[in-house]
CSV table of C-alpha atoms and ligand atoms in Angstrom, one decimal:
chain,number,residue,atom,x,y,z
A,1491,UNK,CA,0.2,-0.1,-0.1
A,1492,UNK,CA,1.6,3.4,-0.9
A,1493,UNK,CA,0.6,6.8,0.2
A,1494,UNK,CA,-0.6,9.8,-1.6
A,1495,UNK,CA,1.0,13.3,-1.4
A,1496,UNK,CA,-0.9,16.3,-3.0
A,1497,UNK,CA,1.5,19.2,-3.6
A,1498,UNK,CA,-1.0,22.2,-4.3
A,1499,UNK,CA,-3.2,25.2,-3.5
A,1500,UNK,CA,-5.7,25.8,-0.6
A,1501,UNK,CA,-8.0,28.6,-0.8
A,1502,UNK,CA,-10.6,30.0,1.3
A,1503,UNK,CA,-13.7,30.5,-1.0
A,1504,UNK,CA,-16.1,33.5,-0.5
A,1505,UNK,CA,-19.4,32.7,-2.3
A,1506,UNK,CA,-22.2,35.3,-2.7
A,1507,UNK,CA,-25.4,34.4,-4.4
A,1508,UNK,CA,-26.8,37.2,-6.5
A,1509,UNK,CA,-29.8,37.8,-8.6
A,1510,UNK,CA,-26.8,39.0,-11.5
A,1511,UNK,CA,-23.2,39.9,-11.1
A,1512,UNK,CA,-22.5,43.4,-10.8
A,1513,UNK,CA,-21.7,45.4,-14.1
A,1514,UNK,CA,-18.5,47.6,-13.8
A,1515,UNK,CA,-19.1,50.6,-11.3
A,1516,UNK,CA,-22.0,48.8,-10.0
A,1517,UNK,CA,-23.1,47.6,-6.5
A,1518,UNK,CA,-25.5,44.6,-5.9
A,1519,UNK,CA,-26.9,43.3,-2.6
A,1520,UNK,CA,-26.3,39.6,-2.3
A,1521,UNK,CA,-28.9,37.1,-1.4
A,1522,UNK,CA,-26.7,35.1,0.7
A,1523,UNK,CA,-23.2,34.4,1.6
A,1524,UNK,CA,-21.3,31.6,2.5
A,1525,UNK,CA,-17.8,30.6,3.1
A,1526,UNK,CA,-16.1,27.1,2.4
A,1527,UNK,CA,-12.4,25.5,2.1
A,1528,UNK,CA,-11.2,25.1,-1.6
A,1529,UNK,CA,-8.4,25.3,-3.9
A,1530,UNK,CA,-7.6,22.3,-6.2
A,1531,UNK,CA,-4.9,20.9,-4.2
A,1532,UNK,CA,-6.7,20.8,-0.8
A,1533,UNK,CA,-9.8,19.5,-2.3
A,1534,UNK,CA,-8.0,16.6,-3.9
A,1535,UNK,CA,-6.1,15.8,-0.6
A,1536,UNK,CA,-9.4,15.8,1.5
A,1537,UNK,CA,-11.2,13.7,-1.1
A,1538,UNK,CA,-8.3,11.1,-1.1
A,1539,UNK,CA,-8.3,10.9,2.5
A,1540,UNK,CA,-12.1,10.5,2.9
A,1541,UNK,CA,-11.8,7.7,0.6
A,1542,UNK,CA,-9.4,5.8,2.7
A,1543,UNK,CA,-6.0,7.0,1.6
A,1544,UNK,CA,-3.2,7.9,3.6
A,1545,UNK,CA,-2.5,11.5,2.6
A,1546,UNK,CA,0.2,14.4,3.2
A,1547,UNK,CA,-0.7,17.8,1.7
A,1548,UNK,CA,2.2,20.3,0.7
A,1549,UNK,CA,1.4,23.8,0.3
A,1550,UNK,CA,1.5,27.4,1.7
A,1551,UNK,CA,-1.2,29.5,3.8
A,1552,UNK,CA,-0.8,32.9,5.3
A,1553,UNK,CA,-0.2,33.6,8.9
A,1554,UNK,CA,-4.1,34.5,9.1
A,1555,UNK,CA,-7.2,33.1,10.5
A,1556,UNK,CA,-8.0,31.5,6.9
A,1557,UNK,CA,-4.5,30.0,7.2
A,1558,UNK,CA,-5.8,28.5,10.7
A,1559,UNK,CA,-9.0,27.2,9.1
A,1560,UNK,CA,-7.1,25.6,6.3
A,1561,UNK,CA,-4.8,23.7,8.9
A,1562,UNK,CA,-7.5,22.4,11.0
A,1563,UNK,CA,-9.9,21.4,8.2
A,1564,UNK,CA,-6.9,19.2,7.0
A,1565,UNK,CA,-6.4,17.7,10.4
A,1566,UNK,CA,-10.1,17.0,10.5
A,1567,UNK,CA,-10.2,15.3,7.3
A,1568,UNK,CA,-7.3,13.2,8.5
A,1569,UNK,CA,-4.9,14.8,6.0
A,1570,UNK,CA,-1.1,15.3,7.3
A,1571,UNK,CA,-0.6,19.1,7.0
A,1572,UNK,CA,2.8,19.2,8.9
A,1573,UNK,CA,4.6,20.1,5.4
A,1574,UNK,CA,2.2,23.3,5.1
A,1575,UNK,CA,4.3,26.6,5.4
A,1576,UNK,CA,2.9,29.3,7.2
A,1577,UNK,CA,4.1,32.6,5.5
A,1578,UNK,CA,4.3,35.9,7.4
A,1579,UNK,CA,3.1,39.0,5.3
A,1580,UNK,CA,1.1,37.0,2.7
A,1581,UNK,CA,-2.7,36.2,3.0
A,1582,UNK,CA,-4.0,32.8,2.7
A,1583,UNK,CA,-5.4,32.2,-1.1
A,1584,UNK,CA,-8.9,33.3,-1.7
A,1585,UNK,CA,-11.5,32.7,-4.2
A,1586,UNK,CA,-14.2,35.4,-4.5
A,1587,UNK,CA,-17.2,33.7,-6.2
A,1588,UNK,CA,-20.6,35.3,-7.4
A,1589,UNK,CA,-23.4,32.9,-8.4
A,1590,UNK,CA,-26.1,34.4,-10.4
A,1591,UNK,CA,-29.7,33.0,-10.5
A,1592,UNK,CA,-29.1,31.0,-13.6
A,1593,UNK,CA,-26.2,29.3,-11.4
A,1594,UNK,CA,-23.4,30.8,-13.5
A,1595,UNK,CA,-20.3,31.5,-11.5
A,1596,UNK,CA,-17.9,34.5,-11.9
A,1597,UNK,CA,-14.6,33.9,-9.9
A,1598,UNK,CA,-11.7,35.9,-9.1
A,1599,UNK,CA,-8.8,34.1,-7.3
A,1600,UNK,CA,-6.2,35.6,-5.2
A,1601,UNK,CA,-3.4,33.3,-5.1
A,1602,UNK,CA,-1.9,34.7,-2.0
A,1603,UNK,CA,0.4,32.2,-0.3
A,1604,UNK,CA,-0.3,29.6,-3.1
A,1605,UNK,CA,1.9,31.7,-5.5
A,1606,UNK,CA,4.9,31.5,-2.6
A,1607,UNK,CA,5.3,27.5,-2.8
A,1608,UNK,CA,9.0,27.1,-4.0
A,1609,UNK,CA,10.6,24.3,-5.9
A,1610,UNK,CA,12.6,24.2,-2.6
A,1611,UNK,CA,9.5,23.8,-0.3
A,1612,UNK,CA,8.8,20.9,-2.7
A,1613,UNK,CA,12.2,19.1,-2.6
A,1614,UNK,CA,12.3,19.7,1.3
A,1615,UNK,CA,8.8,18.0,1.8
A,1616,UNK,CA,9.3,15.1,-0.7
A,1617,UNK,CA,13.1,14.4,0.5
A,1618,UNK,CA,12.0,11.0,1.8
A,1619,UNK,CA,9.3,9.8,-0.2
A,1620,UNK,CA,9.3,6.0,-1.0
A,1621,UNK,CA,9.2,4.5,-4.6
A,1622,UNK,CA,5.5,3.8,-5.4
A,1623,UNK,CA,4.2,6.9,-3.3
A,1624,UNK,CA,1.6,8.5,-5.6
A,1625,UNK,CA,2.5,12.3,-6.1
A,1626,UNK,CA,-0.3,14.6,-7.0
A,1627,UNK,CA,-0.2,18.3,-8.4
A,1628,UNK,CA,-2.1,20.8,-10.4
A,1629,UNK,CA,-1.5,24.2,-11.9
A,1630,UNK,CA,-2.4,26.7,-9.2
A,1631,UNK,CA,0.9,26.6,-7.7
A,1632,UNK,CA,4.1,28.2,-9.5
A,1633,UNK,CA,5.8,26.3,-12.5
A,1634,UNK,CA,8.9,25.8,-10.7
A,1635,UNK,CA,7.1,23.7,-7.7
A,1636,UNK,CA,5.1,21.8,-10.5
A,1637,UNK,CA,8.3,20.9,-12.1
A,1638,UNK,CA,9.9,20.0,-9.0
A,1639,UNK,CA,7.3,17.3,-8.4
A,1640,UNK,CA,7.8,15.7,-11.6
A,1641,UNK,CA,11.4,15.6,-11.0
A,1642,UNK,CA,10.9,14.2,-7.6
A,1643,UNK,CA,8.5,11.6,-9.2
A,1644,UNK,CA,11.0,10.4,-11.6
A,1645,UNK,CA,14.1,10.6,-9.3
A,1646,UNK,CA,12.4,8.4,-6.5
A,1647,UNK,CA,10.2,6.1,-8.6
A,1648,UNK,CA,7.0,7.7,-7.4
A,1649,UNK,CA,3.9,7.8,-9.5
A,1650,UNK,CA,3.0,11.3,-10.8
A,1651,UNK,CA,-0.9,12.2,-11.2
A,1652,UNK,CA,-0.8,15.5,-13.0
A,1653,UNK,CA,-3.9,17.4,-13.3
A,1654,UNK,CA,-3.3,20.3,-15.8
A,1655,UNK,CA,-5.7,22.7,-14.5
A,1656,UNK,CA,-6.3,25.6,-14.7
A,1657,UNK,CA,-4.8,24.9,-18.0
A,1658,UNK,CA,-1.5,26.6,-18.9
A,1659,UNK,CA,1.3,25.4,-21.4
A,1660,UNK,CA,3.7,22.7,-19.7
A,1661,UNK,CA,7.4,21.6,-20.5
A,1662,UNK,CA,7.6,18.6,-22.3
A,1663,UNK,CA,9.6,16.9,-19.6
A,1664,UNK,CA,6.9,17.5,-17.1
A,1665,UNK,CA,4.4,16.2,-19.4
A,1666,UNK,CA,6.2,13.1,-20.1
A,1667,UNK,CA,6.3,12.2,-16.4
A,1668,UNK,CA,2.5,12.1,-16.1
A,1669,UNK,CA,1.0,8.9,-15.4
A,1670,UNK,CA,-1.7,9.9,-15.9
A,1671,UNK,CA,-2.3,13.4,-17.0
A,1672,UNK,CA,-5.9,14.2,-16.0
A,1673,UNK,CA,-7.7,16.9,-17.9
A,1674,UNK,CA,-11.2,18.0,-18.8
A,1675,UNK,CA,-12.3,18.2,-22.2
A,1676,UNK,CA,-11.5,21.8,-22.6
A,1677,UNK,CA,-8.0,21.4,-21.1
A,1678,UNK,CA,-7.6,18.5,-23.5
A,1679,UNK,CA,-8.4,20.5,-26.4
A,1680,UNK,CA,-6.0,23.3,-25.2
A,1681,UNK,CA,-3.5,20.8,-24.8
A,1682,UNK,CA,-3.8,19.4,-28.3
A,1683,UNK,CA,-3.8,23.2,-29.6
A,1684,UNK,CA,-6.9,22.8,-30.9
A,1685,UNK,CA,-9.0,26.2,-30.7
A,1686,UNK,CA,-12.6,24.8,-31.2
A,1687,UNK,CA,-12.8,21.4,-29.3
A,1688,UNK,CA,-16.2,20.7,-31.0
A,1689,UNK,CA,-14.2,20.1,-34.3
A,1690,UNK,CA,-12.5,17.1,-33.1
A,1691,UNK,CA,-13.5,13.8,-31.6
A,1692,UNK,CA,-12.3,13.7,-28.0
A,1693,UNK,CA,-10.9,10.3,-28.5
A,1694,UNK,CA,-8.7,11.5,-31.1
A,1695,UNK,CA,-7.5,14.6,-29.2
A,1696,UNK,CA,-6.9,12.2,-26.1
A,1697,UNK,CA,-4.8,9.6,-28.5
A,1698,UNK,CA,-2.7,12.8,-29.7
A,1699,UNK,CA,-2.1,13.8,-26.4
A,1700,UNK,CA,-1.3,10.4,-25.0
A,1701,UNK,CA,2.0,10.6,-27.2
A,1702,UNK,CA,3.4,13.2,-24.8
A,1703,UNK,CA,2.8,11.4,-21.5
A,1704,UNK,CA,2.7,8.1,-19.9
A,1705,UNK,CA,-1.2,7.8,-19.8
A,1706,UNK,CA,-4.0,10.3,-20.1
A,1707,UNK,CA,-7.5,10.6,-18.5
A,1708,UNK,CA,-10.1,12.9,-19.9
A,1709,UNK,CA,-13.0,13.6,-17.7
A,1710,UNK,CA,-16.4,14.2,-19.7
A,1711,UNK,CA,-18.7,15.6,-17.1
A,1712,UNK,CA,-22.1,13.9,-17.1
A,1713,UNK,CA,-20.7,11.4,-19.9
A,1714,UNK,CA,-17.9,10.2,-17.5
A,1715,UNK,CA,-14.2,9.9,-18.5
A,1716,UNK,CA,-11.7,8.0,-20.8
A,1717,UNK,CA,-8.2,6.6,-20.3
A,1718,UNK,CA,-5.6,6.2,-22.9
A,1719,UNK,CA,-2.8,3.8,-22.0
A,1720,UNK,CA,-0.6,3.3,-25.1
A,1721,UNK,CA,-2.8,2.9,-28.0
A,1722,UNK,CA,-5.7,1.8,-26.1
A,1723,UNK,CA,-8.7,4.0,-25.5
A,1724,UNK,CA,-11.3,3.0,-22.7
A,1725,UNK,CA,-14.3,4.8,-22.2
A,1726,UNK,CA,-16.3,4.8,-18.9
A,1727,UNK,CA,-19.9,6.1,-18.5
A,1728,UNK,CA,-21.0,8.0,-15.3
A,1729,UNK,CA,-24.0,7.0,-13.3
A,1730,UNK,CA,-27.1,9.0,-13.4
A,1731,UNK,CA,-26.6,11.8,-10.8
A,1732,UNK,CA,-28.9,14.5,-9.5
A,1733,UNK,CA,-26.9,17.6,-10.1
A,1734,UNK,CA,-26.7,20.1,-7.1
A,1735,UNK,CA,-23.6,21.7,-7.7
A,1736,UNK,CA,-20.6,20.4,-9.8
A,1737,UNK,CA,-18.1,22.4,-8.0
A,1738,UNK,CA,-14.9,20.4,-7.0
A,1739,UNK,CA,-16.2,17.2,-9.1
A,1740,UNK,CA,-12.9,17.1,-10.9
A,1741,UNK,CA,-10.9,17.5,-7.7
A,1742,UNK,CA,-13.1,14.5,-6.2
A,1743,UNK,CA,-12.2,12.6,-9.4
A,1744,UNK,CA,-8.4,13.2,-8.9
A,1745,UNK,CA,-8.4,12.6,-5.4
A,1746,UNK,CA,-10.3,9.4,-5.8
A,1747,UNK,CA,-8.2,8.4,-8.7
A,1748,UNK,CA,-5.1,8.7,-6.5
A,1749,UNK,CA,-6.4,6.8,-3.5
A,1750,UNK,CA,-7.2,4.1,-5.9
A,1751,UNK,CA,-3.6,4.0,-7.5
A,1752,UNK,CA,-2.1,4.3,-3.9
A,1753,UNK,CA,-4.1,1.2,-2.8
A,1754,UNK,CA,-2.6,-0.9,-6.0
A,1755,UNK,CA,-5.3,-0.5,-8.3
A,1756,UNK,CA,-4.6,-0.2,-12.1
A,1757,UNK,CA,-5.7,3.0,-14.0
A,1758,UNK,CA,-8.3,1.1,-15.7
A,1759,UNK,CA,-9.8,-0.6,-12.8
A,1760,UNK,CA,-9.8,2.5,-10.7
A,1761,UNK,CA,-11.6,4.7,-13.4
A,1762,UNK,CA,-15.1,3.4,-12.6
A,1763,UNK,CA,-14.8,4.1,-9.0
A,1764,UNK,CA,-13.0,7.7,-9.5
A,1765,UNK,CA,-16.1,8.5,-11.7
A,1766,UNK,CA,-18.8,7.2,-9.1
A,1767,UNK,CA,-17.1,9.2,-6.3
A,1768,UNK,CA,-17.0,12.4,-8.7
A,1769,UNK,CA,-20.6,11.8,-9.5
A,1770,UNK,CA,-21.5,11.4,-6.1
A,1771,UNK,CA,-19.9,14.7,-5.2
A,1772,UNK,CA,-22.2,16.8,-7.4
A,1773,UNK,CA,-25.4,15.5,-5.5
A,1774,UNK,CA,-24.6,17.9,-2.4
A,1775,UNK,CA,-23.1,21.7,-2.3
A,1776,UNK,CA,-20.1,23.0,-2.4
A,1777,UNK,CA,-16.8,21.3,-3.0
A,1778,UNK,CA,-15.2,20.0,-0.1
A,1779,UNK,CA,-18.4,20.2,1.8
A,1780,UNK,CA,-19.9,17.7,-0.5
A,1781,UNK,CA,-17.0,15.1,0.0
A,1782,UNK,CA,-18.1,13.5,3.3
A,1783,UNK,CA,-21.6,12.7,1.5
A,1784,UNK,CA,-19.6,11.4,-1.4
A,1785,UNK,CA,-17.5,9.1,0.9
A,1786,UNK,CA,-20.7,7.8,2.2
A,1787,UNK,CA,-21.9,7.3,-1.2
A,1788,UNK,CA,-19.2,5.2,-2.3
A,1789,UNK,CA,-17.8,3.6,0.9
A,1790,UNK,CA,-20.8,2.3,2.5
A,1791,UNK,CA,-19.4,1.8,6.0
A,1792,UNK,CA,-16.1,0.2,5.5
B,2016,LIG,P1,-14.3,19.4,-14.3
B,2016,LIG,O1,-15.1,19.8,-13.2
B,2016,LIG,O2,-12.9,19.4,-13.7
B,2016,LIG,O3,-14.5,20.4,-15.3
B,2016,LIG,P2,-15.7,17.2,-15.3
B,2016,LIG,O4,-16.9,18.3,-15.7
B,2016,LIG,O5,-15.3,16.4,-16.4
B,2016,LIG,O6,-14.3,17.9,-14.8
B,2016,LIG,O7,-16.5,16.4,-14.2
B,2016,LIG,C1,-15.4,15.3,-13.6
B,2016,LIG,C2,-16.2,14.3,-13.2
B,2016,LIG,O8,-17.1,14.7,-12.1
B,2016,LIG,C3,-16.5,13.5,-14.1
B,2016,LIG,O9,-16.0,12.5,-14.8
B,2016,LIG,C4,-18.1,12.7,-13.6
B,2016,LIG,O10,-17.6,11.6,-12.9
B,2016,LIG,C5,-18.5,13.9,-12.6
B,2016,LIG,N1,-19.6,14.7,-13.2
B,2016,LIG,C6,-19.3,16.0,-13.4
B,2016,LIG,N2,-20.5,16.6,-13.8
B,2016,LIG,C7,-21.5,15.6,-13.7
B,2016,LIG,C8,-22.8,15.3,-14.0
B,2016,LIG,N3,-23.8,16.6,-14.5
B,2016,LIG,N4,-23.5,14.1,-13.7
B,2016,LIG,C9,-22.6,13.1,-13.2
B,2016,LIG,N5,-21.2,13.1,-13.1
B,2016,LIG,C10,-20.9,14.4,-13.3
B,2017,LIG,NA1,-20.5,19.3,-4.9
């Protein structure tokens, strides 16, 4: 049995529900306001832990109340947060979200401490990782930190789960280490250099990307996901879901996939479970807030 180490972002999400988002210069009153823990890295770490993996989270927060909330929530989920750096003079990452009556989000992310994660932080935190560890990262931290995770994975015989979200171009050697690279359809199209995703069949897009990394998973929303290993493309449907809130579904997917791989499963056999977990997460509100219900749905009292 291996462990999971997630290197990534942690945010406090501040969410206002509004009739419609304000136009420039305008002030609107919110119908309601809520706060929740987020950030792709922390979401994935919490999801993996609630699904039974032994998980460590590596990242940074500010020396402020939001940072305290991040660290106590990691502890409450059973995630080892001892490698989270607490930085003076930098705020904890924040996402400012307005949700309109139509359910559409507008989001501003202030990266704060997440932008201060360095390659040295990563190297220090991962210095002793055993071979077979599942290392997970995403793109809400600096390029140098992502590259360091890929380097450590290659150097120590660890497995790299690379979630290229939010999408930005990656160096070829970082991509080459991914096993799997996890992207949604839009990110897959961006990686393929395809400006209009509808023009090309997603299987062909995925197969094209597969030549640049060890394996690829493309998530397809309500349609599930597909995995490409070598030249084999396997599609896996999602179960029907009552959609309440899809926030954090992609992160639930990545966390569940990492938990399955750390438990010694193959990518192909873990895929249906990761889809089941992500699809269960859309049935309740919030990102991390929906993960306990997700875990109950897919792990009936194990
Ligand atoms: P992202 O949220 O990163 O854009 P997707 O939309 O592809 O990623 O969703 C990731 C996973 O979440 C899917 O593979 C699926 O398991 C689940 N999911 C997302 N939306 C739905 C939905 N409407 N119904 C059922 N499952 C969903
Ligand atoms: Na949810």
